[in-house]
mmCIF file of C-alpha atoms in Angstrom:
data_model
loop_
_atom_site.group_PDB
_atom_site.id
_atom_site.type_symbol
_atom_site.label_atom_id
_atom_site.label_comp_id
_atom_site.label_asym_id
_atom_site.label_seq_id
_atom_site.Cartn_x
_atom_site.Cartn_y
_atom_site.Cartn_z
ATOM 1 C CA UNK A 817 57.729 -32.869 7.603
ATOM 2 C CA UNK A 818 59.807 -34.399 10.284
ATOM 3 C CA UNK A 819 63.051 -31.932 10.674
ATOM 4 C CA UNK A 820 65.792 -33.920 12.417
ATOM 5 C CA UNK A 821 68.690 -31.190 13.505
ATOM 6 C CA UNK A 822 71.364 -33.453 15.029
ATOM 7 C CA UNK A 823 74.143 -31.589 17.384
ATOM 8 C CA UNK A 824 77.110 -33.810 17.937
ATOM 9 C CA UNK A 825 80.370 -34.013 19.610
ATOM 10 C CA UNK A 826 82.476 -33.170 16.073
ATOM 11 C CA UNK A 827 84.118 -36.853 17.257
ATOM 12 C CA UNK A 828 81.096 -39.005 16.045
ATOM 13 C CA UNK A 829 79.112 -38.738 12.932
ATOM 14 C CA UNK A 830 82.504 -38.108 10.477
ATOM 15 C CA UNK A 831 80.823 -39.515 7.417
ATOM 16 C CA UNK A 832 78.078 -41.072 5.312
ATOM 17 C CA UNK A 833 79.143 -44.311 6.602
ATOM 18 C CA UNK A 834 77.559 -43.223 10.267
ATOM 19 C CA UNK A 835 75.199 -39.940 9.048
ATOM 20 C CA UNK A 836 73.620 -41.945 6.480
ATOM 21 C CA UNK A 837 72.400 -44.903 8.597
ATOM 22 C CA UNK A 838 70.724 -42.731 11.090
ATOM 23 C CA UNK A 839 69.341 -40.673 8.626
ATOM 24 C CA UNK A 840 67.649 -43.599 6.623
ATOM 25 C CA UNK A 841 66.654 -45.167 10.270
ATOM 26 C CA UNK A 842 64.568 -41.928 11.236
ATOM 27 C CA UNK A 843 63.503 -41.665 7.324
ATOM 28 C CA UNK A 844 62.224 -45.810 7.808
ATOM 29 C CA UNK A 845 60.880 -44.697 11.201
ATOM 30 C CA UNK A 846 58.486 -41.940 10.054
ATOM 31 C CA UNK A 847 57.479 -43.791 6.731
ATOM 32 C CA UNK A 848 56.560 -47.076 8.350
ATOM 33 C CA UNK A 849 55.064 -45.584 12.025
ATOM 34 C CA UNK A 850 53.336 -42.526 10.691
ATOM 35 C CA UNK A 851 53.172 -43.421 6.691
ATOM 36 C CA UNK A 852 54.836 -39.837 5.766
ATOM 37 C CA UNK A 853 56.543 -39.940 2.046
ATOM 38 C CA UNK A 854 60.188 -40.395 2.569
ATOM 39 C CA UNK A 855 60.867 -36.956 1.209
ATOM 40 C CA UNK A 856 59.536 -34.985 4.101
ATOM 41 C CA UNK A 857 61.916 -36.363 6.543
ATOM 42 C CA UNK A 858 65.142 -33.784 6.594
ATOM 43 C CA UNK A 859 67.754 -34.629 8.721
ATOM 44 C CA UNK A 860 70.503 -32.369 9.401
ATOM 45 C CA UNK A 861 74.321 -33.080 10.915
ATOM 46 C CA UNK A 862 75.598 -30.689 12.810
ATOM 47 C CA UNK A 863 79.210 -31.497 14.245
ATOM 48 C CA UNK A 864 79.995 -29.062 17.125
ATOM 49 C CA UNK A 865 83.669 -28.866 17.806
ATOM 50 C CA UNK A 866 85.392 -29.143 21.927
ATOM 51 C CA UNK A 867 84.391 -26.372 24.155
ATOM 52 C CA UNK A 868 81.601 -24.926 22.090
ATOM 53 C CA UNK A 869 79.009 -27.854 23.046
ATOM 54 C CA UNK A 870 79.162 -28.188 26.890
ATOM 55 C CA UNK A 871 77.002 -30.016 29.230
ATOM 56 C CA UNK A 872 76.338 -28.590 32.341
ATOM 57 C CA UNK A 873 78.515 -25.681 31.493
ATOM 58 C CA UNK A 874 81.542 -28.660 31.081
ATOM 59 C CA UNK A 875 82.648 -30.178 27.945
ATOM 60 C CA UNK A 876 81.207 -33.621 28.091
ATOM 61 C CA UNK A 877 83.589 -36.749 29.011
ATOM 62 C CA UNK A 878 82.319 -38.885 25.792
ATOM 63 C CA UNK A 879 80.501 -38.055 22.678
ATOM 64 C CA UNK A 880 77.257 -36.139 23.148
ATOM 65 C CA UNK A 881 74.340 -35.809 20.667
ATOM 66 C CA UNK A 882 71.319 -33.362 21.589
ATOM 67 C CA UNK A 883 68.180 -33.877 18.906
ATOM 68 C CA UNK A 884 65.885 -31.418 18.281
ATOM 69 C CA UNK A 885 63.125 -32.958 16.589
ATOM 70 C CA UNK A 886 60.304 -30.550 14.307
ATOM 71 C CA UNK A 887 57.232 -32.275 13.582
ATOM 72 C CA UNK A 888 55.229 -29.785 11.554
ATOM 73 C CA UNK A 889 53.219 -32.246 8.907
ATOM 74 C CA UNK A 890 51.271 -33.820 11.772
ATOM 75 C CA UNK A 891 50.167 -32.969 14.822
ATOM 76 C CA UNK A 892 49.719 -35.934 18.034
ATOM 77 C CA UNK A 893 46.980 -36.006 19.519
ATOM 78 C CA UNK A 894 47.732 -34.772 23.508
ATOM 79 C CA UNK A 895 47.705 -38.136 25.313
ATOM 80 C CA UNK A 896 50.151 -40.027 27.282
ATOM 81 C CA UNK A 897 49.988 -42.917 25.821
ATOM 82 C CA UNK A 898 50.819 -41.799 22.235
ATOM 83 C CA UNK A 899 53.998 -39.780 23.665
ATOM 84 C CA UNK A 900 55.362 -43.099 25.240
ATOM 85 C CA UNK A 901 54.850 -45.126 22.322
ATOM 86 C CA UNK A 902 55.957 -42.708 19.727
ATOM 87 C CA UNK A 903 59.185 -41.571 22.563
ATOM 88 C CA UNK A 904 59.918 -45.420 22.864
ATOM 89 C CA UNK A 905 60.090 -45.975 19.046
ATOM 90 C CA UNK A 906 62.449 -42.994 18.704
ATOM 91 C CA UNK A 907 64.432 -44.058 21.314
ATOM 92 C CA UNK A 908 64.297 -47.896 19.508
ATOM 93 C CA UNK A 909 65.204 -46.561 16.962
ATOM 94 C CA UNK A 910 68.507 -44.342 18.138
ATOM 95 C CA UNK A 911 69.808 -46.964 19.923
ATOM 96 C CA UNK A 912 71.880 -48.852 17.652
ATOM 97 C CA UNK A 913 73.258 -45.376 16.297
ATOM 98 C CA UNK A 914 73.691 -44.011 19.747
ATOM 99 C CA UNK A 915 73.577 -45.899 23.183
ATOM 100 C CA UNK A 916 74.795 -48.906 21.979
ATOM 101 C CA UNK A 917 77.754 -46.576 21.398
ATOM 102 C CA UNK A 918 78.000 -45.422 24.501
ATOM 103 C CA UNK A 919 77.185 -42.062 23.491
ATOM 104 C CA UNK A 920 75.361 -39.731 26.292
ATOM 105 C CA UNK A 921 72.362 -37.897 24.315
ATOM 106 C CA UNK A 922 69.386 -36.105 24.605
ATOM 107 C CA UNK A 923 66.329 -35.604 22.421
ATOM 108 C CA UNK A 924 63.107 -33.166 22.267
ATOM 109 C CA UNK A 925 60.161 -33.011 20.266
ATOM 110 C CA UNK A 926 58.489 -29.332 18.684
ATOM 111 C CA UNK A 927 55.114 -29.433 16.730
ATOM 112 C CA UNK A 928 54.744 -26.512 14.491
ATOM 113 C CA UNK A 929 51.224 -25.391 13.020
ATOM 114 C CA UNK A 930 50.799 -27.369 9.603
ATOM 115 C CA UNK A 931 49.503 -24.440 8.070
ATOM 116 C CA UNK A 932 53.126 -22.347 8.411
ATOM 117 C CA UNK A 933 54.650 -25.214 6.425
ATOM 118 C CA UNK A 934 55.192 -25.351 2.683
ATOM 119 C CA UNK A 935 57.451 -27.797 0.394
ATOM 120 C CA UNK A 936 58.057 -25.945 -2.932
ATOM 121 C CA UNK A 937 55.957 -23.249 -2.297
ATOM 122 C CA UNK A 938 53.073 -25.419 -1.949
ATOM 123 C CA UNK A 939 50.481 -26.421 1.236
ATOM 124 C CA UNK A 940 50.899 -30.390 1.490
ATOM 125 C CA UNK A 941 47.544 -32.517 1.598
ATOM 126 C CA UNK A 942 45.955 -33.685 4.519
ATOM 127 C CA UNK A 943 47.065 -36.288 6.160
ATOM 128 C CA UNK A 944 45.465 -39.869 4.765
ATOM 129 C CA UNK A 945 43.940 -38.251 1.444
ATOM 130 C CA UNK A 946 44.214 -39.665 -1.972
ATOM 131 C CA UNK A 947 45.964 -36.220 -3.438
ATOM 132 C CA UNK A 948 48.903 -37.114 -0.122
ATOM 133 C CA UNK A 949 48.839 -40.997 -1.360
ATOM 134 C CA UNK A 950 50.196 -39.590 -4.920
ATOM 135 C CA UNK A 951 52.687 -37.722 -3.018
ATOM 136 C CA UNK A 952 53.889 -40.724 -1.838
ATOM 137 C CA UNK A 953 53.689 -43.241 -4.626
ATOM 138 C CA UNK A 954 56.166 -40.278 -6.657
ATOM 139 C CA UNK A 955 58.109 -39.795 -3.412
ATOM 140 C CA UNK A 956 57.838 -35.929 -4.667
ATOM 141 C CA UNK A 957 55.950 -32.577 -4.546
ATOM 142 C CA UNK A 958 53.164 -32.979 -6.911
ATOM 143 C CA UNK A 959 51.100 -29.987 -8.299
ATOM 144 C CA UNK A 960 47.800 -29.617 -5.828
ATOM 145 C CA UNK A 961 44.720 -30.845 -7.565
ATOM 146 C CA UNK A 962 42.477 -28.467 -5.045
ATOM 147 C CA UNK A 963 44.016 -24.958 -3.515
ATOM 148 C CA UNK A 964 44.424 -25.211 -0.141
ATOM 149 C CA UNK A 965 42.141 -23.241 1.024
ATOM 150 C CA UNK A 966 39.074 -24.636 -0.650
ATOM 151 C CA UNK A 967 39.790 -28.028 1.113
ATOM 152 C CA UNK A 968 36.911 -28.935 3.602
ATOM 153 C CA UNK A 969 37.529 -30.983 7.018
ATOM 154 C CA UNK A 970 40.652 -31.661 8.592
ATOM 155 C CA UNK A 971 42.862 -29.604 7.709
ATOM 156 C CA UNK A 972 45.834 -30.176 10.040
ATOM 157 C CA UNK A 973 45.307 -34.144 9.912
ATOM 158 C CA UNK A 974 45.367 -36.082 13.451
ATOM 159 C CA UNK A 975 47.557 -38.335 15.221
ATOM 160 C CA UNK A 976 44.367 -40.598 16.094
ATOM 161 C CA UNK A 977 44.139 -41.053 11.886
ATOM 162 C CA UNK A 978 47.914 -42.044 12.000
ATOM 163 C CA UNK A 979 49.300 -45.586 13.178
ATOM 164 C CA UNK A 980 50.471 -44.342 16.454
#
């Protein structure tokens, strides 16, 4: 599950005319870079009003947005490369939204252990497998056909096994 938590000058971002476009862009992103089901992609608005989002201890001149990004369904693997590419799609991907706008932002990226993530009370599937490609074709939480637990190999799925 991608968690997008977007901080924003209280300015930009009004309405689902502007929220809703992002949101589907970063749903799109993750779907068609990583091949996540659409409904583990949260993103969150969250307008901060004058003087209680400040830059360098100053409220900003324009509009500022400051992403902080959760990856928790997969983990990448630890290698340059994969950062830049998966960094320059994100930042493809913002532009439109953001510096085309003239907006000043600034983005980072957590990864969470998989296995301190549930949706409905439930462990997903690894990464790639046949139960997670049911997940995807109902765009929903399906009931696991094996516990958790009992499930042998990769656990935690790998960025190598995803399209990055």
């Amino acid at each position: 599950m991608p968690l997008w938590t977007i901080y924003h000058s209280d300015s930009i971002f009004k309405d689902d005319s502007t929220t809703v476009p992002l949101a589907d862009a970063i749903t799109k992103l993750h779907v068609r870079e990583i091949g996540f089901p659409a409904f583990y992609v949260v993103t969150i608005f969250v307008p901060v009003k004058s003087g209680k989002l400040l830059v360098g201890g100053r409220n900003p001149e324009k509009p500022f947005v400051r992403i902080s990004i959760d990856q928790i369904a997969l983990k990448m693997a630890e290698d340059l490369k994969a950062y830049k590419k998966w960094t320059a799609k994100i930042d493809e991907m913002l532009e439109p939204h953001i510096a085309a706008k003239w907006y000043d932002s600034e983005y980072h990226i957590n990864e969470t252990e998989k296995m301190l993530w549930k949706v409905n009370g439930t462990y997903a599937p690894p990464f790639g497998s046949v139960e997670e490609k049911k997940w995807i074709k109902a765009n929903r939480v399906l009931p696991r056909e094996v516990p958790y637990d009992q499930i042998v190999g990769n656990v935690h799925g790998a960025a190598s096994r995803s399209k990055l």
